[in-house]
Coordinates of C-alpha atoms and ligand atoms in Angstrom, one line a residue:
X20 CA -44.2 -184.5 -149.3
X21 CA -43.1 -187.7 -147.7
X22 CA -45.7 -190.1 -147.3
X23 CA -45.5 -192.8 -144.5
X24 CA -47.9 -195.7 -145.2
X25 CA -49.5 -197.4 -141.9
X26 CA -51.9 -200.6 -141.3
X27 CA -54.7 -198.8 -139.6
X28 CA -55.7 -196.2 -137.1
X29 CA -53.3 -197.8 -134.4
X30 CA -50.7 -197.9 -136.4
X31 CA -51.0 -194.3 -137.4
X32 CA -51.3 -193.0 -134.0
X33 CA -47.8 -194.8 -132.9
X34 CA -46.0 -193.7 -136.1
X35 CA -47.0 -189.9 -135.6
X36 CA -46.1 -190.2 -132.0
X37 CA -43.1 -191.8 -132.4
X38 CA -42.2 -188.4 -134.9
X39 CA -43.5 -186.0 -132.5
X40 CA -41.4 -187.6 -129.6
X41 CA -38.3 -187.5 -131.5
X42 CA -39.3 -183.7 -132.1
X43 CA -39.7 -183.3 -128.2
X44 CA -36.2 -185.3 -127.4
X45 CA -34.5 -183.4 -130.0
X46 CA -35.7 -180.0 -129.0
X47 CA -37.2 -180.1 -125.6
X48 CA -38.3 -176.3 -125.7
X49 CA -40.0 -176.7 -128.9
X50 CA -43.7 -175.5 -129.9
X51 CA -45.8 -178.2 -131.0
X52 CA -49.1 -177.1 -133.0
X53 CA -51.8 -179.2 -132.3
X54 CA -55.5 -180.8 -133.5
X55 CA -58.3 -181.9 -131.9
X56 CA -61.0 -184.1 -133.4
X57 CA -60.7 -188.0 -133.2
X58 CA -57.7 -188.6 -135.7
X59 CA -55.1 -187.4 -132.9
X60 CA -56.6 -188.9 -129.9
X61 CA -54.8 -192.1 -130.8
X62 CA -51.7 -190.0 -130.8
X63 CA -52.2 -188.3 -127.7
X64 CA -52.6 -191.6 -126.1
X65 CA -49.2 -193.0 -127.4
X66 CA -47.5 -189.7 -126.1
X67 CA -49.0 -190.3 -122.9
X68 CA -47.5 -193.7 -122.5
X69 CA -44.2 -192.1 -123.5
X70 CA -44.3 -189.6 -120.9
X71 CA -45.3 -192.6 -118.4
X72 CA -42.4 -194.8 -119.3
X73 CA -40.2 -191.7 -118.5
X74 CA -39.2 -191.4 -122.6
X75 CA -40.8 -187.8 -122.7
X76 CA -40.3 -184.6 -120.7
X77 CA -43.0 -181.8 -121.7
X78 CA -41.9 -179.3 -119.1
X79 CA -40.3 -177.1 -121.5
X80 CA -42.9 -177.5 -124.2
X81 CA -44.9 -174.6 -125.5
X82 CA -48.2 -175.5 -127.8
X83 CA -50.6 -173.7 -130.0
X84 CA -53.8 -175.4 -131.2
X85 CA -55.7 -174.9 -134.3
X86 CA -59.1 -173.5 -133.6
X87 CA -61.8 -173.2 -130.9
X88 CA -65.5 -172.7 -130.9
X89 CA -66.8 -169.1 -130.4
X90 CA -68.8 -169.1 -127.7
X91 CA -67.7 -171.9 -125.3
X92 CA -65.4 -171.1 -122.5
X93 CA -62.6 -173.6 -121.6
X94 CA -64.7 -175.3 -118.9
X95 CA -67.5 -176.4 -121.6
X96 CA -67.1 -180.4 -121.8
X97 CA -67.3 -179.3 -125.8
X98 CA -64.7 -176.8 -125.9
X99 CA -61.5 -177.4 -127.6
X100 CA -59.6 -176.2 -124.6
X101 CA -61.1 -179.0 -122.7
X102 CA -60.7 -181.5 -125.4
X103 CA -57.1 -181.0 -125.2
X104 CA -57.1 -181.0 -121.3
X105 CA -58.7 -184.3 -121.3
X106 CA -56.8 -186.0 -124.1
X107 CA -53.3 -184.9 -123.3
X108 CA -52.5 -181.8 -121.0
X109 CA -53.9 -183.6 -117.8
X110 CA -51.9 -186.3 -118.3
X111 CA -48.1 -185.3 -119.0
X112 CA -46.1 -182.8 -117.1
X113 CA -46.7 -179.6 -119.4
X114 CA -47.6 -176.0 -117.8
X115 CA -50.8 -175.4 -119.1
X116 CA -49.8 -171.9 -119.0
X117 CA -47.7 -172.5 -121.9
X118 CA -50.2 -173.9 -124.0
X119 CA -52.1 -171.9 -126.5
X120 CA -55.9 -171.6 -127.9
X121 CA -57.8 -169.2 -129.6
X122 CA -60.0 -167.7 -126.7
X123 CA -63.7 -168.4 -127.8
X124 CA -64.9 -166.1 -125.1
X125 CA -63.7 -163.0 -127.0
X126 CA -66.6 -161.4 -128.7
X127 CA -63.8 -159.0 -130.5
X128 CA -63.6 -161.3 -133.5
X129 CA -61.0 -159.1 -135.0
X130 CA -58.6 -158.7 -131.9
X131 CA -58.9 -162.2 -131.1
X132 CA -57.7 -163.2 -134.4
X133 CA -55.0 -160.4 -134.0
X134 CA -54.1 -161.4 -130.8
X135 CA -53.6 -165.4 -131.8
X136 CA -51.5 -164.1 -135.0
X137 CA -49.2 -162.6 -132.5
X138 CA -48.8 -165.7 -130.4
X139 CA -48.0 -167.5 -133.3
X140 CA -45.6 -165.0 -134.8
X141 CA -43.7 -164.7 -131.4
X142 CA -42.7 -168.6 -131.7
X143 CA -41.9 -167.8 -135.4
X144 CA -44.4 -170.5 -135.8
X145 CA -44.7 -173.9 -134.7
X146 CA -41.7 -176.5 -134.8
X147 CA -43.9 -179.3 -135.8
X148 CA -47.7 -178.6 -136.6
X149 CA -50.0 -181.8 -136.0
X150 CA -53.1 -181.8 -138.1
X151 CA -56.1 -183.9 -139.2
X152 CA -58.1 -183.9 -142.4
X153 CA -61.8 -182.9 -142.8
X154 CA -63.6 -185.1 -145.2
X155 CA -64.0 -182.0 -147.3
X156 CA -60.2 -181.5 -147.3
X157 CA -60.4 -178.6 -144.5
X158 CA -57.5 -178.2 -142.4
X159 CA -57.9 -176.6 -138.9
X160 CA -61.5 -175.1 -139.8
X161 CA -60.3 -173.7 -142.8
X162 CA -62.9 -175.0 -145.4
X163 CA -63.0 -175.2 -149.3
X164 CA -63.3 -171.7 -150.5
X165 CA -62.3 -169.0 -153.5
X166 CA -59.1 -168.1 -151.9
X167 CA -56.9 -169.3 -149.0
X168 CA -57.2 -167.0 -145.7
X169 CA -53.7 -166.2 -144.4
X170 CA -54.2 -165.4 -140.8
X171 CA -56.3 -166.6 -137.6
X172 CA -60.0 -166.0 -138.8
X173 CA -63.6 -166.4 -137.7
X174 CA -65.4 -168.6 -139.7
X175 CA -68.9 -169.8 -139.6
X176 CA -69.6 -173.4 -139.5
X177 CA -71.3 -175.4 -142.1
X178 CA -74.7 -176.7 -141.7
X179 CA -73.4 -180.4 -141.9
X180 CA -71.0 -179.3 -139.1
X181 CA -73.8 -177.7 -136.7
X182 CA -75.8 -181.0 -137.5
X183 CA -73.3 -183.3 -136.4
X184 CA -72.5 -181.5 -133.2
X185 CA -76.0 -181.2 -132.4
X186 CA -75.8 -184.1 -130.5
X187 CA -73.3 -182.9 -127.7
X188 CA -75.6 -180.0 -126.6
X189 CA -79.2 -179.8 -125.2
X190 CA -80.7 -178.0 -128.2
X191 CA -79.7 -176.8 -131.9
X192 CA -79.8 -173.1 -130.7
X193 CA -76.8 -174.2 -128.1
X194 CA -74.6 -175.5 -130.7
X195 CA -71.7 -172.9 -131.3
X196 CA -72.2 -171.6 -135.2
X197 CA -68.7 -170.1 -135.7
X198 CA -65.0 -170.9 -134.7
X199 CA -62.0 -169.0 -134.3
X200 CA -59.4 -171.1 -136.7
X201 CA -55.6 -170.4 -137.3
X202 CA -55.0 -169.5 -141.1
X203 CA -53.1 -171.4 -143.9
X204 CA -50.4 -168.7 -143.3
X205 CA -50.4 -169.8 -139.6
X206 CA -50.0 -173.7 -140.4
X207 CA -47.6 -172.9 -143.5
X208 CA -45.2 -171.0 -141.1
X209 CA -44.8 -173.9 -139.0
X210 CA -41.3 -175.8 -139.8
X211 CA -42.4 -179.2 -140.2
X212 CA -46.2 -180.4 -140.6
X213 CA -47.3 -184.2 -139.6
X214 CA -50.9 -184.9 -140.9
X215 CA -52.6 -188.2 -139.4
X216 CA -55.4 -189.6 -141.7
X217 CA -57.6 -193.0 -141.4
X218 CA -60.0 -194.4 -142.8
X219 CA -62.2 -194.9 -146.4
X220 CA -64.4 -191.6 -146.0
X221 CA -61.0 -189.6 -146.0
X222 CA -59.9 -191.5 -149.1
X223 CA -61.3 -188.9 -151.6
X224 CA -59.9 -186.0 -149.6
X225 CA -56.4 -187.5 -149.4
X226 CA -56.6 -188.0 -153.3
X227 CA -57.7 -184.5 -153.9
X228 CA -55.4 -182.5 -151.3
X229 CA -52.2 -184.5 -152.1
X230 CA -52.3 -185.9 -155.4
X231 CA -54.3 -183.3 -157.5
X232 CA -54.0 -179.6 -158.1
X233 CA -53.1 -177.1 -155.4
X234 CA -56.6 -175.0 -154.6
X235 CA -58.5 -173.2 -152.3
X236 CA -61.1 -175.8 -153.1
X237 CA -59.1 -178.6 -151.1
X238 CA -57.7 -176.4 -148.7
X239 CA -55.1 -179.2 -147.7
X240 CA -53.7 -179.3 -150.9
X241 CA -51.6 -176.2 -150.0
X242 CA -49.6 -178.7 -147.7
X243 CA -48.0 -180.0 -151.1
X244 CA -45.7 -176.8 -151.0
X245 CA -44.5 -177.1 -147.6
X246 CA -41.0 -177.9 -147.5
X247 CA -41.2 -180.6 -144.7
X248 CA -44.5 -182.1 -144.8
X249 CA -45.2 -185.6 -143.5
X250 CA -48.7 -187.8 -144.1
X251 CA -49.1 -190.6 -142.0
X252 CA -52.0 -192.4 -143.6
X253 CA -53.6 -195.7 -143.1
X254 CA -54.3 -198.1 -146.2
X255 CA -58.1 -197.2 -146.2
X256 CA -57.4 -193.3 -146.4
X257 CA -54.7 -194.3 -149.4
X258 CA -57.0 -196.8 -151.0
X259 CA -57.7 -194.1 -154.0
X260 CA -54.3 -193.9 -154.8
X261 CA -52.6 -196.9 -154.4
X262 CA -51.6 -196.7 -158.1
X263 CA -50.0 -193.4 -157.5
X264 CA -47.5 -194.4 -154.5
Ligands
F6R324 C1 -59.2 -180.1 -135.4 C2 -59.3 -179.7 -136.8 C3 -60.4 -180.5 -137.7 C4 -60.0 -181.9 -137.7 C5 -60.7 -182.3 -139.1 C6 -60.7 -183.9 -139.0 O1 -58.7 -179.1 -134.6 O2 -59.2 -178.5 -136.8 O3 -59.7 -179.8 -139.1 O4 -58.8 -182.0 -137.7 O5 -62.0 -182.2 -139.1 O6 -61.5 -184.4 -137.7 P1 -61.6 -186.1 -137.4 O7 -60.1 -186.1 -136.7 O8 -62.3 -185.9 -136.2 O9 -62.1 -186.5 -138.5

């Protein structure tokens, strides 16, 4: 595990974008595993800047996203497909036919999970997987549990997640209750993992996942076993582990 210390969110974003940019420059036809949520937004903005300045070419890049809500189509403004288009894909020269994300509209969960695992396997895993970290240590939608789940799976969202999402929907009933997520096996298959984390509210998860035992109760802790794992964290996220660095 490699830890890159950053000052703040903008610094995390610049440092992470530099690593992803180097990956794309060294292997223009690479496979990038991508995440949604607030953590990678700044990283995507930095990548867009690098594209606009002529330093990056995404024309041969393929992507595999971590997760998608079940029941939301790609045009719904809360879907992760929509998030990826508005935060990255629409602003760079990527071929969106090369961008993979679980299909939240497929009611056949088993079929959709098998299809997505076959996509990941066809690439032999991502060359670089970008991750955020949940305050409870989740990666993708792999929540704390009694065992690590290997393959893409359908997860029931926690009430806390549903409540937090409710503000984006007309009613609580409209909020998705399930998601499809890449499993721990899919994440661990990627050749490099880059996790971006910032803020005090993630400090406990950083301590539990990267400075504690490897356990499915802290899903991100599995990354301690990855042979090429880089954590880019700001001072606030590292505030509980300063003595251990
Ligand atoms: C996103 C994802 C989640 C988030 C995590 C952190 O695709 O799979 O694991 O990375 O919930 O979310 P933020 O960055 O919004 O704090």
